Tab-separated table of N, CA and C in Angstrom:
chain	number	residue	atom	x	y	z
A	13	MET	N	32.114	39.610	-8.969
A	13	MET	CA	30.923	39.933	-9.735
A	13	MET	C	29.636	40.456	-8.115
A	14	VAL	N	29.023	41.434	-8.746
A	14	VAL	CA	28.599	42.506	-7.665
A	14	VAL	C	27.666	40.776	-7.758
A	15	GLU	N	26.934	40.985	-6.264
A	15	GLU	CA	26.369	40.127	-5.544
A	15	GLU	C	24.767	39.622	-6.186
A	16	SER	N	24.541	40.757	-6.276
A	16	SER	CA	22.298	41.254	-7.322
A	16	SER	C	22.746	39.897	-8.742
A	17	TYR	N	24.109	40.395	-9.281
A	17	TYR	CA	24.127	39.649	-10.591
A	17	TYR	C	24.384	38.896	-10.501
A	18	ARG	N	24.844	37.805	-8.848
A	18	ARG	CA	24.925	36.542	-9.272
A	18	ARG	C	23.697	35.454	-9.959
A	19	PRO	N	24.194	34.672	-10.738
A	19	PRO	CA	22.923	33.862	-10.887
A	19	PRO	C	23.103	32.595	-10.257
A	20	HIS	N	21.732	32.022	-10.479
A	20	HIS	CA	20.562	31.362	-9.182
A	20	HIS	C	22.227	29.797	-9.720
A	21	LEU	N	22.394	29.616	-8.244
A	21	LEU	CA	22.958	28.135	-7.941
A	21	LEU	C	22.044	27.596	-7.246
A	22	ARG	N	22.825	25.394	-7.330
A	22	ARG	CA	21.968	24.787	-6.731
A	22	ARG	C	22.117	25.092	-5.083
A	23	LYS	N	22.931	25.704	-4.790
A	23	LYS	CA	22.865	26.137	-3.216
A	23	LYS	C	22.165	26.772	-2.817
A	24	ASP	N	21.460	27.560	-3.631
A	24	ASP	CA	20.336	28.411	-3.560
A	24	ASP	C	19.065	27.550	-2.586
A	25	ASP	N	18.723	26.362	-3.533
A	25	ASP	CA	17.801	25.398	-3.395
A	25	ASP	C	17.519	24.734	-1.888
A	26	GLU	N	19.113	24.264	-1.270
A	26	GLU	CA	19.427	24.083	-0.043
A	26	GLU	C	17.969	24.421	1.234
A	27	ASP	N	17.399	25.065	1.281
A	27	ASP	CA	16.903	24.832	2.394
A	27	ASP	C	15.609	25.292	1.852
A	28	ALA	N	14.981	24.743	0.606
A	28	ALA	CA	13.768	24.886	-0.190
A	28	ALA	C	13.255	22.945	-0.724
A	29	ARG	N	14.568	22.231	0.284
A	29	ARG	CA	14.039	20.697	-0.134
A	29	ARG	C	13.038	20.694	0.903
A	30	SER	N	12.570	19.326	0.158
A	30	SER	CA	11.115	18.912	1.643
A	30	SER	C	12.326	18.283	2.029
A	31	HIS	N	11.340	17.109	3.218
A	31	HIS	CA	12.033	16.105	3.271
A	31	HIS	C	11.868	15.190	2.923
A	32	SER	N	10.959	14.921	1.854
A	32	SER	CA	10.960	13.555	0.842
A	32	SER	C	11.591	13.348	-0.374
A	33	GLN	N	12.473	14.265	-0.455
A	33	GLN	CA	13.800	14.799	-0.764
A	33	GLN	C	15.215	14.077	-1.084
A	34	THR	N	15.214	13.314	-0.088
A	34	THR	CA	16.569	12.251	0.054
A	34	THR	C	16.568	10.589	0.010
A	35	ALA	N	17.377	10.431	-0.213
A	35	ALA	CA	17.177	9.017	-0.208
A	35	ALA	C	17.408	8.658	1.277
A	36	GLN	N	17.671	8.600	2.383
A	36	GLN	CA	17.584	8.329	3.689
A	36	GLN	C	16.095	8.739	4.364
A	37	THR	N	15.411	10.184	4.010
A	37	THR	CA	14.391	10.193	4.181
A	37	THR	C	13.052	8.882	3.924
A	38	ASN	N	13.511	9.201	2.225
A	38	ASN	CA	11.819	8.670	1.835
A	38	ASN	C	12.723	7.137	1.977
A	39	THR	N	13.401	6.606	3.066
A	39	THR	CA	13.275	5.231	3.120
A	39	THR	C	13.080	5.006	4.420
A	40	ALA	N	13.079	6.594	5.906
A	40	ALA	CA	13.346	6.416	7.033
A	40	ALA	C	12.037	5.832	7.235
A	41	GLU	N	12.002	5.513	9.346
A	41	GLU	CA	10.274	5.011	10.060
A	41	GLU	C	10.100	6.699	9.514
A	42	MET	N	9.190	6.799	8.478
A	42	MET	CA	9.081	8.134	9.373
A	42	MET	C	6.966	7.619	10.071
A	43	ASN	N	6.485	8.945	10.473
A	43	ASN	CA	5.134	8.819	11.068
A	43	ASN	C	3.743	7.851	10.307
A	44	ALA	N	4.092	7.384	9.087
A	44	ALA	CA	3.488	6.766	8.048
A	44	ALA	C	3.625	5.998	8.560
A	45	ILE	N	1.938	4.845	9.462
A	45	ILE	CA	1.918	3.750	9.915
A	45	ILE	C	0.597	3.720	9.086
A	46	VAL	N	-0.051	1.616	9.195
A	46	VAL	CA	-0.857	1.205	8.309
A	46	VAL	C	-1.951	2.695	8.693
A	47	GLN	N	-2.412	2.603	10.045
A	47	GLN	CA	-3.444	2.775	10.267
A	47	GLN	C	-3.966	3.895	9.689
A	48	SER	N	-3.092	4.693	9.027
A	48	SER	CA	-3.243	5.752	8.480
A	48	SER	C	-3.799	4.971	6.780
A	49	ILE	N	-3.437	3.945	6.359
A	49	ILE	CA	-4.892	3.949	4.857
A	49	ILE	C	-5.914	2.760	5.857
A	50	LEU	N	-5.938	2.743	6.712
A	50	LEU	CA	-7.011	2.157	7.497
A	50	LEU	C	-8.167	3.036	7.845
A	51	ASP	N	-7.384	3.979	8.270
A	51	ASP	CA	-8.215	5.706	8.230
A	51	ASP	C	-9.180	6.103	7.189
A	52	GLN	N	-8.096	5.749	6.217
A	52	GLN	CA	-9.371	6.397	4.374
A	52	GLN	C	-9.880	5.076	3.629
A	53	LYS	N	-9.662	3.840	4.196
A	53	LYS	CA	-10.852	3.111	3.334
A	53	LYS	C	-11.854	2.918	4.612
A	54	ASP	N	-13.363	2.151	4.203
A	54	ASP	CA	-14.306	1.742	4.650
A	54	ASP	C	-14.332	1.096	5.159
A	55	GLY	N	-13.465	0.144	5.833
A	55	GLY	CA	-13.088	-0.412	6.476
A	55	GLY	C	-13.690	-2.641	6.648
A	56	THR	N	-14.705	-2.459	5.463
A	56	THR	CA	-15.061	-3.812	5.008
A	56	THR	C	-13.539	-4.627	4.196
A	57	VAL	N	-13.653	-6.127	5.166
A	57	VAL	CA	-12.868	-6.982	4.030
A	57	VAL	C	-14.079	-7.616	4.233
A	58	HIS	N	-13.469	-8.168	3.125
A	58	HIS	CA	-13.682	-9.428	2.144
A	58	HIS	C	-13.168	-10.652	2.185
A	59	ALA	N	-14.130	-11.155	3.294
A	59	ALA	CA	-13.363	-13.114	3.536
A	59	ALA	C	-14.607	-14.254	3.186
A	60	ILE	N	-13.853	-15.804	2.924
A	60	ILE	CA	-14.641	-16.510	2.551
A	60	ILE	C	-13.981	-17.396	3.435
A	61	ARG	N	-14.628	-18.634	3.903
A	61	ARG	CA	-15.012	-19.699	4.417
A	61	ARG	C	-14.081	-21.045	3.227
A	62	PRO	N	-13.240	-21.084	4.329
A	62	PRO	CA	-12.371	-22.689	3.647
A	62	PRO	C	-13.068	-23.761	2.925
A	63	GLN	N	-14.493	-24.412	3.273
A	63	GLN	CA	-15.446	-24.973	2.887
A	63	GLN	C	-15.729	-24.896	1.371
A	64	GLN	N	-15.576	-23.512	0.537
A	64	GLN	CA	-16.301	-22.728	-0.314
A	64	GLN	C	-15.194	-23.132	-1.578
A	65	SER	N	-15.899	-22.927	-2.168
A	65	SER	CA	-15.611	-23.254	-3.708
A	65	SER	C	-14.579	-22.397	-4.284
A	66	LEU	N	-13.742	-22.997	-4.884
A	66	LEU	CA	-13.233	-21.507	-6.021
A	66	LEU	C	-13.621	-21.084	-6.708
A	67	HIS	N	-14.959	-21.437	-7.427
A	67	HIS	CA	-16.109	-20.459	-7.921
A	67	HIS	C	-16.539	-19.551	-7.289
A	68	ASP	N	-16.660	-19.985	-6.381
A	68	ASP	CA	-17.652	-19.032	-4.945
A	68	ASP	C	-16.627	-17.660	-5.117
A	69	ALA	N	-15.330	-17.694	-4.691
A	69	ALA	CA	-14.508	-16.804	-4.625
A	69	ALA	C	-13.596	-15.948	-5.449
A	70	VAL	N	-13.935	-17.140	-7.030
A	70	VAL	CA	-13.760	-16.248	-8.202
A	70	VAL	C	-14.822	-15.036	-8.360
A	71	ILE	N	-16.273	-15.729	-7.884
A	71	ILE	CA	-17.641	-14.440	-8.410
A	71	ILE	C	-17.214	-13.254	-7.471
A	72	ALA	N	-16.779	-13.886	-5.911
A	72	ALA	CA	-16.304	-12.304	-4.769
A	72	ALA	C	-15.725	-11.855	-5.006
A	73	LEU	N	-14.309	-11.996	-5.731
A	73	LEU	CA	-13.501	-11.097	-6.385
A	73	LEU	C	-13.502	-10.437	-7.779
A	74	ARG	N	-14.531	-11.069	-8.267
A	74	ARG	CA	-15.119	-10.549	-9.528
A	74	ARG	C	-16.268	-9.224	-9.238
A	75	ASP	N	-17.010	-9.725	-8.385
A	75	ASP	CA	-18.302	-8.232	-7.561
A	75	ASP	C	-17.958	-7.350	-6.998
A	76	HIS	N	-16.172	-7.681	-6.600
A	76	HIS	CA	-15.761	-6.829	-5.293
A	76	HIS	C	-15.006	-6.220	-6.174
A	77	HIS	N	-14.310	-5.956	-7.242
A	77	HIS	CA	-12.985	-6.012	-8.022
A	77	HIS	C	-11.836	-5.473	-6.949
A	78	ILE	N	-11.808	-6.854	-6.278
A	78	ILE	CA	-10.519	-6.904	-5.175
A	78	ILE	C	-9.870	-7.927	-5.852
A	79	GLY	N	-8.423	-7.962	-5.168
A	79	GLY	CA	-7.569	-9.219	-6.350
A	79	GLY	C	-7.096	-10.547	-4.698
A	80	ALA	N	-7.678	-10.220	-3.641
A	80	ALA	CA	-7.532	-11.476	-2.420
A	80	ALA	C	-8.753	-11.216	-2.088
A	81	LEU	N	-9.129	-12.627	-1.192
A	81	LEU	CA	-10.187	-12.976	-0.041
A	81	LEU	C	-9.263	-13.170	1.265
A	82	LEU	N	-9.556	-12.356	1.934
A	82	LEU	CA	-9.147	-13.485	4.053
A	82	LEU	C	-10.104	-14.898	3.666
A	83	VAL	N	-9.188	-15.537	4.625
A	83	VAL	CA	-9.874	-16.496	4.597
A	83	VAL	C	-9.990	-17.062	5.977
A	84	THR	N	-10.984	-17.123	6.426
A	84	THR	CA	-11.741	-16.959	8.069
A	84	THR	C	-12.636	-18.103	8.562
A	85	ASP	N	-12.398	-18.608	9.830
A	85	ASP	CA	-13.643	-19.684	10.102
A	85	ASP	C	-14.606	-18.492	10.706
A	86	GLN	N	-15.526	-19.463	11.378
A	86	GLN	CA	-16.500	-18.661	11.923
A	86	GLN	C	-16.991	-17.315	12.822
A	87	THR	N	-15.492	-17.598	13.848
A	87	THR	CA	-15.642	-16.620	14.356
A	87	THR	C	-14.919	-15.397	13.625
A	88	GLY	N	-14.146	-15.277	12.475
A	88	GLY	CA	-13.362	-14.504	11.708
A	88	GLY	C	-11.974	-14.366	12.572
A	89	ALA	N	-11.312	-15.603	12.597
A	89	ALA	CA	-10.460	-15.613	12.986
A	89	ALA	C	-9.462	-15.832	11.470
A	90	LEU	N	-8.322	-15.516	10.958
A	90	LEU	CA	-7.535	-15.142	10.119
A	90	LEU	C	-7.185	-16.975	10.198
A	91	LEU	N	-7.822	-17.750	8.749
A	91	LEU	CA	-6.313	-18.977	8.712
A	91	LEU	C	-5.980	-18.831	7.426
A	92	GLY	N	-6.150	-18.113	6.340
A	92	GLY	CA	-5.309	-17.311	5.030
A	92	GLY	C	-5.291	-16.634	4.553
A	93	ILE	N	-5.194	-16.484	2.954
A	93	ILE	CA	-5.808	-15.992	1.940
A	93	ILE	C	-5.862	-16.428	0.662
A	94	LEU	N	-6.324	-16.433	-0.054
A	94	LEU	CA	-6.644	-16.378	-1.086
A	94	LEU	C	-5.911	-15.846	-2.630
A	95	SER	N	-5.373	-15.465	-3.294
A	95	SER	CA	-5.066	-14.027	-3.995
A	95	SER	C	-5.360	-14.578	-5.542
A	96	GLU	N	-5.833	-13.833	-6.309
A	96	GLU	CA	-5.700	-14.358	-7.299
A	96	GLU	C	-4.937	-14.825	-8.193
A	97	ARG	N	-3.534	-14.772	-7.625
A	97	ARG	CA	-1.832	-15.415	-8.270
A	97	ARG	C	-2.532	-17.197	-7.904
A	98	ASP	N	-2.454	-17.737	-7.084
A	98	ASP	CA	-3.312	-18.494	-6.094
A	98	ASP	C	-4.438	-19.687	-6.610
A	99	ILE	N	-5.485	-18.852	-7.314
A	99	ILE	CA	-6.198	-19.315	-8.477
A	99	ILE	C	-5.868	-19.820	-9.407
A	100	VAL	N	-5.008	-18.283	-10.098
A	100	VAL	CA	-4.240	-19.558	-11.465
A	100	VAL	C	-3.391	-19.846	-11.360
A	101	ARG	N	-2.793	-20.348	-10.279
A	101	ARG	CA	-1.609	-21.221	-9.895
A	101	ARG	C	-2.397	-22.891	-10.182
A	102	LYS	N	-3.611	-22.763	-9.715
A	102	LYS	CA	-4.564	-24.116	-9.522
A	102	LYS	C	-5.382	-24.523	-11.017
A	103	LEU	N	-5.585	-23.292	-11.653
A	103	LEU	CA	-5.876	-23.320	-13.049
A	103	LEU	C	-4.800	-24.527	-13.637
A	104	ALA	N	-3.946	-23.356	-13.525
A	104	ALA	CA	-2.668	-23.883	-14.519
A	104	ALA	C	-2.149	-25.600	-14.308
A	105	GLU	N	-2.220	-26.044	-12.893
A	105	GLU	CA	-2.162	-27.150	-12.708
A	105	GLU	C	-3.360	-28.083	-13.372
A	106	THR	N	-4.238	-27.622	-12.924
A	106	THR	CA	-5.664	-28.948	-13.026
A	106	THR	C	-6.545	-28.010	-13.921
A	107	PRO	N	-6.050	-27.550	-14.875
A	107	PRO	CA	-7.185	-27.477	-15.754
A	107	PRO	C	-8.766	-27.908	-16.044
A	108	GLY	N	-9.991	-27.202	-16.361
A	108	GLY	CA	-10.942	-28.133	-16.444
A	108	GLY	C	-11.876	-28.882	-15.033
A	109	THR	N	-10.876	-28.314	-14.196
A	109	THR	CA	-11.427	-28.864	-12.661
A	109	THR	C	-11.154	-28.746	-11.097
A	110	THR	N	-10.694	-26.818	-11.899
A	110	THR	CA	-10.097	-25.737	-11.111
A	110	THR	C	-11.689	-25.527	-9.956
A	111	LEU	N	-12.413	-25.217	-10.599
A	111	LEU	CA	-13.654	-24.135	-9.526
A	111	LEU	C	-14.362	-24.960	-8.444
A	112	PRO	N	-14.874	-26.488	-9.014
A	112	PRO	CA	-15.317	-27.429	-7.675
A	112	PRO	C	-14.363	-26.956	-6.690
A	113	GLN	N	-13.004	-26.952	-6.756
A	113	GLN	CA	-12.520	-27.003	-5.427
A	113	GLN	C	-12.138	-26.521	-4.584
A	114	LYS	N	-11.704	-26.500	-3.279
A	114	LYS	CA	-12.304	-26.319	-1.749
A	114	LYS	C	-11.014	-24.597	-2.278
A	115	VAL	N	-11.630	-23.989	-1.264
A	115	VAL	CA	-10.488	-23.014	-0.749
A	115	VAL	C	-9.370	-23.198	-0.497
A	116	GLU	N	-9.234	-23.776	1.242
A	116	GLU	CA	-8.696	-24.708	1.801
A	116	GLU	C	-7.644	-25.228	1.102
A	117	ASP	N	-7.800	-25.951	-0.408
A	117	ASP	CA	-7.002	-26.573	-0.560
A	117	ASP	C	-5.976	-26.380	-1.652
A	118	VAL	N	-6.355	-25.066	-1.578
A	118	VAL	CA	-5.705	-23.705	-2.788
A	118	VAL	C	-4.917	-22.453	-2.567
A	119	MET	N	-5.532	-21.310	-0.782
A	119	MET	CA	-4.980	-20.415	-0.405
A	119	MET	C	-3.994	-20.711	0.209
A	120	THR	N	-3.177	-19.569	0.776
A	120	THR	CA	-2.001	-20.013	0.983
A	120	THR	C	-1.895	-19.311	2.931
A	121	ARG	N	-1.445	-20.398	3.637
A	121	ARG	CA	-1.773	-20.537	4.337
A	121	ARG	C	-0.698	-20.245	5.262
A	122	LYS	N	0.242	-20.178	4.988
A	122	LYS	CA	1.342	-18.925	5.878
A	122	LYS	C	1.632	-17.468	5.416
A	123	VAL	N	0.303	-16.905	6.386
A	123	VAL	CA	-0.070	-15.525	5.939
A	123	VAL	C	0.936	-14.769	6.225
A	124	GLU	N	1.330	-13.623	5.628
A	124	GLU	CA	2.201	-12.320	6.532
A	124	GLU	C	1.376	-11.096	6.700
A	125	THR	N	1.505	-10.623	7.878
A	125	THR	CA	0.315	-10.044	8.620
A	125	THR	C	1.049	-8.763	9.141
A	126	CYS	N	0.374	-7.824	8.865
A	126	CYS	CA	0.673	-6.209	9.934
A	126	CYS	C	0.037	-5.714	11.371
A	127	SER	N	0.036	-5.584	12.083
A	127	SER	CA	-0.276	-4.357	12.768
A	127	SER	C	-0.953	-3.281	13.027
A	128	PRO	N	-1.889	-2.271	12.972
A	128	PRO	CA	-2.361	-1.058	12.899
A	128	PRO	C	-1.177	0.455	12.544
A	129	SER	N	0.063	0.053	13.670
A	129	SER	CA	1.069	0.121	13.706
A	129	SER	C	2.309	0.092	13.749
A	130	ASP	N	2.051	-0.301	12.422
A	130	ASP	CA	3.282	-1.337	12.144
A	130	ASP	C	3.709	0.454	10.556
A	131	PRO	N	5.325	0.681	10.490
A	131	PRO	CA	5.291	1.558	9.316
A	131	PRO	C	5.348	1.401	8.143
A	132	LEU	N	4.721	2.136	6.937
A	132	LEU	CA	4.450	1.853	5.824
A	132	LEU	C	5.566	1.442	5.051
A	133	VAL	N	6.327	1.798	5.357
A	133	VAL	CA	7.993	1.497	4.184
A	133	VAL	C	8.268	0.066	4.956
A	134	THR	N	7.909	-0.226	5.929
A	134	THR	CA	8.496	-1.576	6.719
A	134	THR	C	7.622	-2.782	5.540
A	135	VAL	N	6.328	-2.659	5.683
A	135	VAL	CA	5.568	-3.065	5.428
A	135	VAL	C	6.125	-3.258	3.572
A	136	LEU	N	5.586	-1.945	3.570
A	136	LEU	CA	5.982	-2.200	1.579
A	136	LEU	C	7.507	-2.593	0.944
A	137	LYS	N	8.851	-3.184	1.797
A	137	LYS	CA	9.787	-3.709	1.833
A	137	LYS	C	9.274	-5.242	1.963
A	138	ARG	N	8.126	-5.542	3.239
A	138	ARG	CA	8.075	-7.051	3.783
A	138	ARG	C	7.121	-7.707	1.428
A	139	MET	N	6.023	-6.319	1.966
A	139	MET	CA	5.678	-7.054	0.530
A	139	MET	C	6.367	-6.963	-0.840
A	140	THR	N	7.116	-6.142	-0.825
A	140	THR	CA	8.019	-5.866	-2.069
A	140	THR	C	9.168	-7.398	-2.156
A	141	SER	N	9.633	-7.682	-1.089
A	141	SER	CA	10.456	-9.229	-1.354
A	141	SER	C	9.634	-10.084	-0.694
A	142	GLY	N	8.497	-10.217	0.135
A	142	GLY	CA	7.979	-11.889	-0.398
A	142	GLY	C	6.993	-11.604	-1.646
A	143	ARG	N	7.652	-10.541	-2.849
A	143	ARG	CA	6.892	-9.698	-3.834
A	143	ARG	C	5.195	-10.912	-3.672
A	144	PHE	N	4.595	-10.456	-2.973
A	144	PHE	CA	3.142	-10.348	-2.502
A	144	PHE	C	2.606	-8.975	-2.632
A	145	ARG	N	0.954	-9.020	-2.864
A	145	ARG	CA	0.637	-7.712	-2.820
A	145	ARG	C	-0.413	-7.329	-1.778
A	146	HIS	N	-0.871	-8.311	-1.474
A	146	HIS	CA	-1.784	-8.175	0.077
A	146	HIS	C	-1.615	-8.596	1.035
A	147	MET	N	-1.522	-8.049	2.291
A	147	MET	CA	-1.317	-8.035	3.630
A	147	MET	C	-2.481	-7.917	4.671
A	148	PRO	N	-2.838	-8.795	5.089
A	148	PRO	CA	-3.760	-8.674	6.246
A	148	PRO	C	-3.472	-7.939	7.533
A	149	VAL	N	-4.690	-7.199	8.223
A	149	VAL	CA	-3.526	-6.371	9.444
A	149	VAL	C	-4.744	-6.880	10.648
A	150	LEU	N	-3.634	-7.003	11.884
A	150	LEU	CA	-4.283	-8.043	13.069
A	150	LEU	C	-3.817	-7.010	14.312
A	151	ASP	N	-5.173	-6.582	15.023
A	151	ASP	CA	-5.122	-6.198	16.034
A	151	ASP	C	-5.341	-6.995	17.010
A	152	GLY	N	-4.299	-7.265	17.345
A	152	GLY	CA	-3.467	-8.747	18.052
A	152	GLY	C	-5.008	-10.042	17.565
A	153	ASP	N	-5.990	-10.966	17.832
A	153	ASP	CA	-6.298	-11.707	16.972
A	153	ASP	C	-7.126	-10.997	16.256
A	154	ARG	N	-7.638	-10.109	16.321
A	154	ARG	CA	-8.838	-9.569	15.111
A	154	ARG	C	-8.339	-9.142	13.811
A	155	VAL	N	-9.230	-9.276	12.941
A	155	VAL	CA	-8.351	-9.282	11.289
A	155	VAL	C	-9.360	-7.363	11.530
A	156	ALA	N	-7.959	-6.518	11.381
A	156	ALA	CA	-8.796	-5.243	11.306
A	156	ALA	C	-8.948	-4.203	9.932
A	157	GLY	N	-8.372	-5.217	8.528
A	157	GLY	CA	-8.361	-4.992	7.299
A	157	GLY	C	-7.426	-5.513	7.051
A	158	ILE	N	-7.195	-4.938	5.516
A	158	ILE	CA	-5.761	-5.682	4.586
A	158	ILE	C	-5.496	-4.145	3.920
A	159	VAL	N	-4.595	-4.103	3.855
A	159	VAL	CA	-4.173	-3.058	3.206
A	159	VAL	C	-3.506	-4.173	1.165
A	160	THR	N	-2.945	-3.135	0.692
A	160	THR	CA	-2.282	-3.667	-1.152
A	160	THR	C	-1.453	-2.446	-0.593
A	161	ILE	N	-0.538	-3.368	-2.287
A	161	ILE	CA	0.855	-2.790	-2.194
A	161	ILE	C	0.191	-1.019	-2.832
A	162	GLY	N	-0.904	-1.344	-3.606
A	162	GLY	CA	-1.781	-0.159	-4.383
A	162	GLY	C	-1.736	1.004	-3.224
A	163	ASP	N	-2.252	0.480	-2.179
A	163	ASP	CA	-2.440	1.359	-1.121
A	163	ASP	C	-1.446	2.297	-0.707
A	164	VAL	N	-0.817	1.523	0.126
A	164	VAL	CA	0.662	2.207	0.435
A	164	VAL	C	1.637	3.203	-0.617
A	165	VAL	N	1.620	2.499	-2.389
A	165	VAL	CA	2.322	3.147	-3.485
A	165	VAL	C	0.903	4.788	-3.428
A	166	HIS	N	-0.393	4.252	-3.312
A	166	HIS	CA	-1.338	5.442	-3.415
A	166	HIS	C	-0.871	6.432	-2.035
A	167	TYR	N	-0.892	6.257	-0.977
A	167	TYR	CA	-0.848	7.232	0.264
A	167	TYR	C	0.553	8.161	0.396
A	168	ARG	N	1.729	7.129	-0.580
A	168	ARG	CA	3.426	7.417	-0.112
A	168	ARG	C	2.898	9.145	-1.278
A	169	LEU	N	2.218	8.273	-3.129
A	169	LEU	CA	2.069	9.531	-3.947
A	169	LEU	C	1.064	11.072	-3.507
A	170	THR	N	0.309	10.394	-2.572
A	170	THR	CA	-0.558	11.161	-2.545
A	170	THR	C	0.268	12.728	-0.987
A	171	ALA	N	1.064	11.965	-0.072
A	171	ALA	CA	1.773	12.773	0.640
A	171	ALA	C	3.359	13.383	-0.240
A	172	LEU	N	3.266	13.051	-1.181
A	172	LEU	CA	4.808	13.701	-2.274
A	172	LEU	C	4.375	15.012	-2.878
A	173	GLU	N	2.908	14.452	-3.206
A	173	GLU	CA	1.869	15.655	-4.213
A	173	GLU	C	1.622	16.967	-2.996
A	174	HIS	N	1.251	16.292	-2.307
A	174	HIS	CA	1.295	17.923	-0.719
A	174	HIS	C	2.147	17.669	-0.695
A	175	GLU	N	3.453	17.326	-0.280
A	175	GLU	CA	4.420	18.168	-0.656
A	175	GLU	C	4.849	19.219	-1.252
A	176	LEU	N	4.690	18.809	-3.061
A	176	LEU	CA	5.064	19.268	-3.841
A	176	LEU	C	4.239	20.867	-4.000
A	177	SER	N	2.798	20.739	-3.568
A	177	SER	CA	1.964	21.743	-3.333
A	177	SER	C	2.618	23.111	-2.525
A	178	LEU	N	3.304	22.044	-1.670
A	178	LEU	CA	3.845	23.150	-0.463
A	178	LEU	C	4.897	24.361	-1.206
A	179	ILE	N	5.513	23.190	-1.235
A	179	ILE	CA	6.745	24.116	-2.050
A	179	ILE	C	6.643	24.842	-3.608
A	180	HIS	N	5.735	24.368	-3.893
A	180	HIS	CA	5.615	25.751	-4.694
A	180	HIS	C	4.927	26.564	-4.135
A	181	ILE	N	3.780	26.895	-3.246
A	181	ILE	CA	3.200	27.560	-2.565
A	181	ILE	C	4.141	28.778	-1.984
A	182	SER	N	5.050	28.286	-1.420
A	182	SER	CA	6.049	28.839	-1.022
A	182	SER	C	7.051	29.803	-1.630
A	183	GLU	N	7.625	28.718	-3.183
A	183	GLU	CA	8.464	28.693	-3.903
A	183	GLU	C	8.152	31.134	-4.257
A	184	PRO	N	7.514	31.048	-4.068
A	184	PRO	CA	7.497	32.926	-4.804
A	184	PRO	C	8.180	33.815	-3.343
A	185	THR	N	7.717	33.171	-1.836
A	185	THR	CA	7.929	33.845	-1.354
A	185	THR	C	9.304	33.862	-0.622
A	186	ARG	N	10.274	32.642	-1.263
A	186	ARG	CA	11.170	31.997	-1.219
A	186	ARG	C	12.003	33.210	-1.573
A	187	LEU	N	11.691	33.051	-2.487
A	187	LEU	CA	12.392	34.272	-3.967
A	187	LEU	C	12.508	35.473	-3.852
A	188	GLY	N	11.553	36.102	-2.947
A	188	GLY	CA	11.108	37.129	-2.174
A	188	GLY	C	9.994	37.719	-3.712
A	189	MET	N	9.132	36.927	-3.572
A	189	MET	CA	8.442	37.700	-4.849
A	189	MET	C	7.111	37.534	-3.835
A	190	ILE	N	6.130	38.029	-4.395
A	190	ILE	CA	4.609	38.663	-4.024
A	190	ILE	C	3.660	37.424	-4.662
A	191	SER	N	2.829	36.579	-4.074
A	191	SER	CA	2.368	35.965	-4.965
A	191	SER	C	0.536	36.098	-5.066
A	192	TYR	N	-0.287	36.060	-5.911
A	192	TYR	CA	-1.485	36.816	-5.720
A	192	TYR	C	-2.677	35.252	-6.416
A	193	ALA	N	-1.835	34.475	-6.590
A	193	ALA	CA	-2.538	33.463	-6.819
A	193	ALA	C	-3.699	32.459	-5.438
């Protein structure tokens, strides 16, 4: 068959694949780090003291539209985390008497943390395998922020959308057409 009449083949697209389109690159520790997410946030970290009541925590969660509060001491040092799940479990154990209880009696004390320089893919794997959705970010001993599994997924989807837009921009040029759009 004359080359000019050859149908389009899958191998013709090999050079047009972006770096996000292989299993290897989707799970590789790429340049995206936790700091990339923190840079997009306003820096607000919602915290509560261990002696406060669960009622105070529920109000804070509602008012700030969040799913977890960091539990800190008066110096801001991380002592634990209190999530909606922690509260729901306690509600099931002590119906009708839960809200007056102290945060320190319900909070998760063994907190999984990450640093601003940790790769996002590592953080996502840890959150998925540990079945939790909120991870405090510590820069040394200082709380630098908190990332959620939603933050990580949103960051990755935004990156994929950007890559897709680059593919669409370069597609007409790659096929030898001129795009005036």
